[in-house]
Amino acid sequence: MNQDAPREEWASRSGFLLAAVGSAVGLGNMWRFSYLTAENGGAAFLVLYLGITLLVGLPVLLAEFVLGRGARRGPIGALAHYGGRGWASLGWLFVGTGFLILSYYSVISGWTLRYALTALVRGFPADAGAFFESVATGPASIAWHVGFMAISIAIVRGGVKRGIERTALVLMPLLFVLVVGLALYATTLDGARAGYRFYLEADLGALTDPKVLQAAAGQAFFSLSLGMGAMMTYASYLGQNEHLPNESLVVAIADFGVAFVAGLAVFPLIFALGLQADVGESTVGALFITLPKTFASMGGAGRLVGTLFFVALVVGALTSAISLLEVVVAAAVSGLGWSRHRAATLLGAVIAVLGIPSALSLDTLGFLDQLAGNVFLVFGGLMLALFVGWAMRDPMAEVRPGAEGVAWFGLWRWLLRIPVPIVLAVVLVQSLRALFE
Ligand code: PHE
């Protein structure tokens, strides 16, 4: 394929929407969201997170959609198209961030896949801690990570319509059903009340804690797949008459909704056995040790529910991983003239190798996640807001096609100009401090 070949497009609006929601909804909604909520004051975090999603995340999401659709190129090409050479370097950073995030994201996804299959075939092992040790260390951890990468590569090789869109159309509805079903099931548990209370009761002191703000902003960016060009890349396969403000609102609400409903399942489950003390221990503990402990002790029902829970996670992880890989692949296809097959296979293999340190060390994985989520994505979002808010010539003309009647575009641009950069700059300084303290 060369640069002049007609660009592939989504077959349908719902295909694009489900793919974008698929990118947003992933491990972030269940793994990251639940431990951050537990660590940062329950409902106080939730409220702050919702506020940031709407006031900071949503404007940046719309900005990414606008740039991608208008330029019909991946992030490097899109930023070069609108901003010239200097801004194109931001696109390079995005592609680099794609490599970085997918390298460890795929490691966790590999564990998730193994948990789902183990639960299905043998049930949850009684000693959850020991099982996690054996899953998350050594060659086994590498092998499942590589396996997961292979699946992602196969889908991205299939192309936008036949690979990514088809996968999202089949898997995302399944994920919604599973998450809602799990939350309904959780209402029947003994610990449900205590779980809800912990989840939904606000520790008001947390609202003024800058650490909580920082965690909420990092999480909003990570969860919405913002600040690294994934949404830009997906929008680059759109026709020109899509109502982008509506699309971005749907994606933001769906992403928050799934995280919220997943919390309604996770917290009662954790409290069902009174295992809440375990949760804060490590960032992966809640999902990979505490919950499996709960499932193991719940007998047959636990095995079924646990299997479905991990299947939902695998589905979310996969539809997010393919969007990360697509950023990198789209850049190589349009920038280097590579074929999609070649780009997906070679770059996917490079990412598999880059993930090995994370597969072998939880500390490395945790560090990279902080670095990517709280620093790179936030920095990327800050630069995008500055670009569309101040530098880009006429963003209003670019957002309008397909959304002519919308009156609040002025507000959108104002948010990108002033409040969004201020919040993100504060968060970025905080995050850098926290990283090196
Ligand atoms: N949004 C995904 C999640 O919540 C992760 C992701 C981040 C995907 C950045 C793409 C880009 O799991």
JSON list of C-alpha atoms in Angstrom, two decimals, residues 7-10 12-13 16 62 64-73 78 81-82 232-245 247 392 395-404 409:
[
{"chain": "A", "resi": 7, "resn": "ARG", "atom": "CA", "xyz": [-7.68, 5.46, 2.88]},
{"chain": "A", "resi": 8, "resn": "GLU", "atom": "CA", "xyz": [-9.71, 2.69, 4.37]},
{"chain": "A", "resi": 9, "resn": "GLU", "atom": "CA", "xyz": [-12.92, 3.80, 6.11]},
{"chain": "A", "resi": 10, "resn": "TRP", "atom": "CA", "xyz": [-15.16, 2.34, 8.78]},
{"chain": "A", "resi": 12, "resn": "SER", "atom": "CA", "xyz": [-20.60, 2.03, 9.66]},
{"chain": "A", "resi": 13, "resn": "ARG", "atom": "CA", "xyz": [-21.05, 4.66, 12.32]},
{"chain": "A", "resi": 16, "resn": "PHE", "atom": "CA", "xyz": [-16.47, 3.36, 14.51]},
{"chain": "A", "resi": 62, "resn": "LEU", "atom": "CA", "xyz": [-13.07, 16.02, 20.53]},
{"chain": "A", "resi": 64, "resn": "GLU", "atom": "CA", "xyz": [-8.28, 14.32, 18.66]},
{"chain": "A", "resi": 65, "resn": "PHE", "atom": "CA", "xyz": [-11.33, 13.38, 16.62]},
{"chain": "A", "resi": 66, "resn": "VAL", "atom": "CA", "xyz": [-11.22, 16.68, 14.76]},
{"chain": "A", "resi": 67, "resn": "LEU", "atom": "CA", "xyz": [-7.53, 16.43, 13.90]},
{"chain": "A", "resi": 68, "resn": "GLY", "atom": "CA", "xyz": [-7.76, 12.81, 12.79]},
{"chain": "A", "resi": 69, "resn": "ARG", "atom": "CA", "xyz": [-10.86, 13.19, 10.66]},
{"chain": "A", "resi": 70, "resn": "GLY", "atom": "CA", "xyz": [-9.70, 16.39, 9.03]},
{"chain": "A", "resi": 71, "resn": "ALA", "atom": "CA", "xyz": [-6.21, 15.24, 8.16]},
{"chain": "A", "resi": 72, "resn": "ARG", "atom": "CA", "xyz": [-7.16, 11.63, 7.40]},
{"chain": "A", "resi": 73, "resn": "ARG", "atom": "CA", "xyz": [-3.77, 10.60, 8.68]},
{"chain": "A", "resi": 78, "resn": "ALA", "atom": "CA", "xyz": [-2.15, 14.88, 11.14]},
{"chain": "A", "resi": 81, "resn": "HIS", "atom": "CA", "xyz": [-0.76, 18.65, 8.17]},
{"chain": "A", "resi": 82, "resn": "TYR", "atom": "CA", "xyz": [-2.21, 21.21, 10.57]},
{"chain": "A", "resi": 232, "resn": "MET", "atom": "CA", "xyz": [-6.94, 10.52, 16.35]},
{"chain": "A", "resi": 233, "resn": "THR", "atom": "CA", "xyz": [-5.94, 7.47, 14.38]},
{"chain": "A", "resi": 234, "resn": "TYR", "atom": "CA", "xyz": [-9.39, 5.90, 14.64]},
{"chain": "A", "resi": 235, "resn": "ALA", "atom": "CA", "xyz": [-11.02, 9.18, 13.56]},
{"chain": "A", "resi": 236, "resn": "SER", "atom": "CA", "xyz": [-8.75, 9.30, 10.53]},
{"chain": "A", "resi": 237, "resn": "TYR", "atom": "CA", "xyz": [-10.78, 6.45, 9.05]},
{"chain": "A", "resi": 238, "resn": "LEU", "atom": "CA", "xyz": [-14.01, 8.47, 9.21]},
{"chain": "A", "resi": 239, "resn": "GLY", "atom": "CA", "xyz": [-15.89, 10.14, 6.39]},
{"chain": "A", "resi": 240, "resn": "GLN", "atom": "CA", "xyz": [-16.32, 13.88, 6.62]},
{"chain": "A", "resi": 241, "resn": "ASN", "atom": "CA", "xyz": [-19.88, 14.17, 7.85]},
{"chain": "A", "resi": 242, "resn": "GLU", "atom": "CA", "xyz": [-19.78, 12.53, 11.23]},
{"chain": "A", "resi": 243, "resn": "HIS", "atom": "CA", "xyz": [-21.22, 14.46, 14.20]},
{"chain": "A", "resi": 244, "resn": "LEU", "atom": "CA", "xyz": [-17.99, 14.50, 16.20]},
{"chain": "A", "resi": 245, "resn": "PRO", "atom": "CA", "xyz": [-19.30, 16.21, 19.35]},
{"chain": "A", "resi": 247, "resn": "GLU", "atom": "CA", "xyz": [-19.48, 10.77, 19.07]},
{"chain": "A", "resi": 392, "resn": "MET", "atom": "CA", "xyz": [-4.27, 25.71, 14.92]},
{"chain": "A", "resi": 395, "resn": "PRO", "atom": "CA", "xyz": [-10.45, 24.45, 14.49]},
{"chain": "A", "resi": 396, "resn": "MET", "atom": "CA", "xyz": [-14.06, 25.65, 14.43]},
{"chain": "A", "resi": 397, "resn": "ALA", "atom": "CA", "xyz": [-14.25, 25.15, 10.69]},
{"chain": "A", "resi": 398, "resn": "GLU", "atom": "CA", "xyz": [-12.90, 21.62, 11.14]},
{"chain": "A", "resi": 399, "resn": "VAL", "atom": "CA", "xyz": [-15.27, 20.50, 13.86]},
{"chain": "A", "resi": 400, "resn": "ARG", "atom": "CA", "xyz": [-18.39, 21.88, 12.20]},
{"chain": "A", "resi": 401, "resn": "PRO", "atom": "CA", "xyz": [-19.00, 19.52, 9.25]},
{"chain": "A", "resi": 402, "resn": "GLY", "atom": "CA", "xyz": [-21.65, 17.05, 10.37]},
{"chain": "A", "resi": 403, "resn": "ALA", "atom": "CA", "xyz": [-22.46, 19.15, 13.46]},
{"chain": "A", "resi": 404, "resn": "GLU", "atom": "CA", "xyz": [-23.63, 22.44, 12.02]},
{"chain": "A", "resi": 409, "resn": "PHE", "atom": "CA", "xyz": [-18.05, 25.17, 20.04]}
]
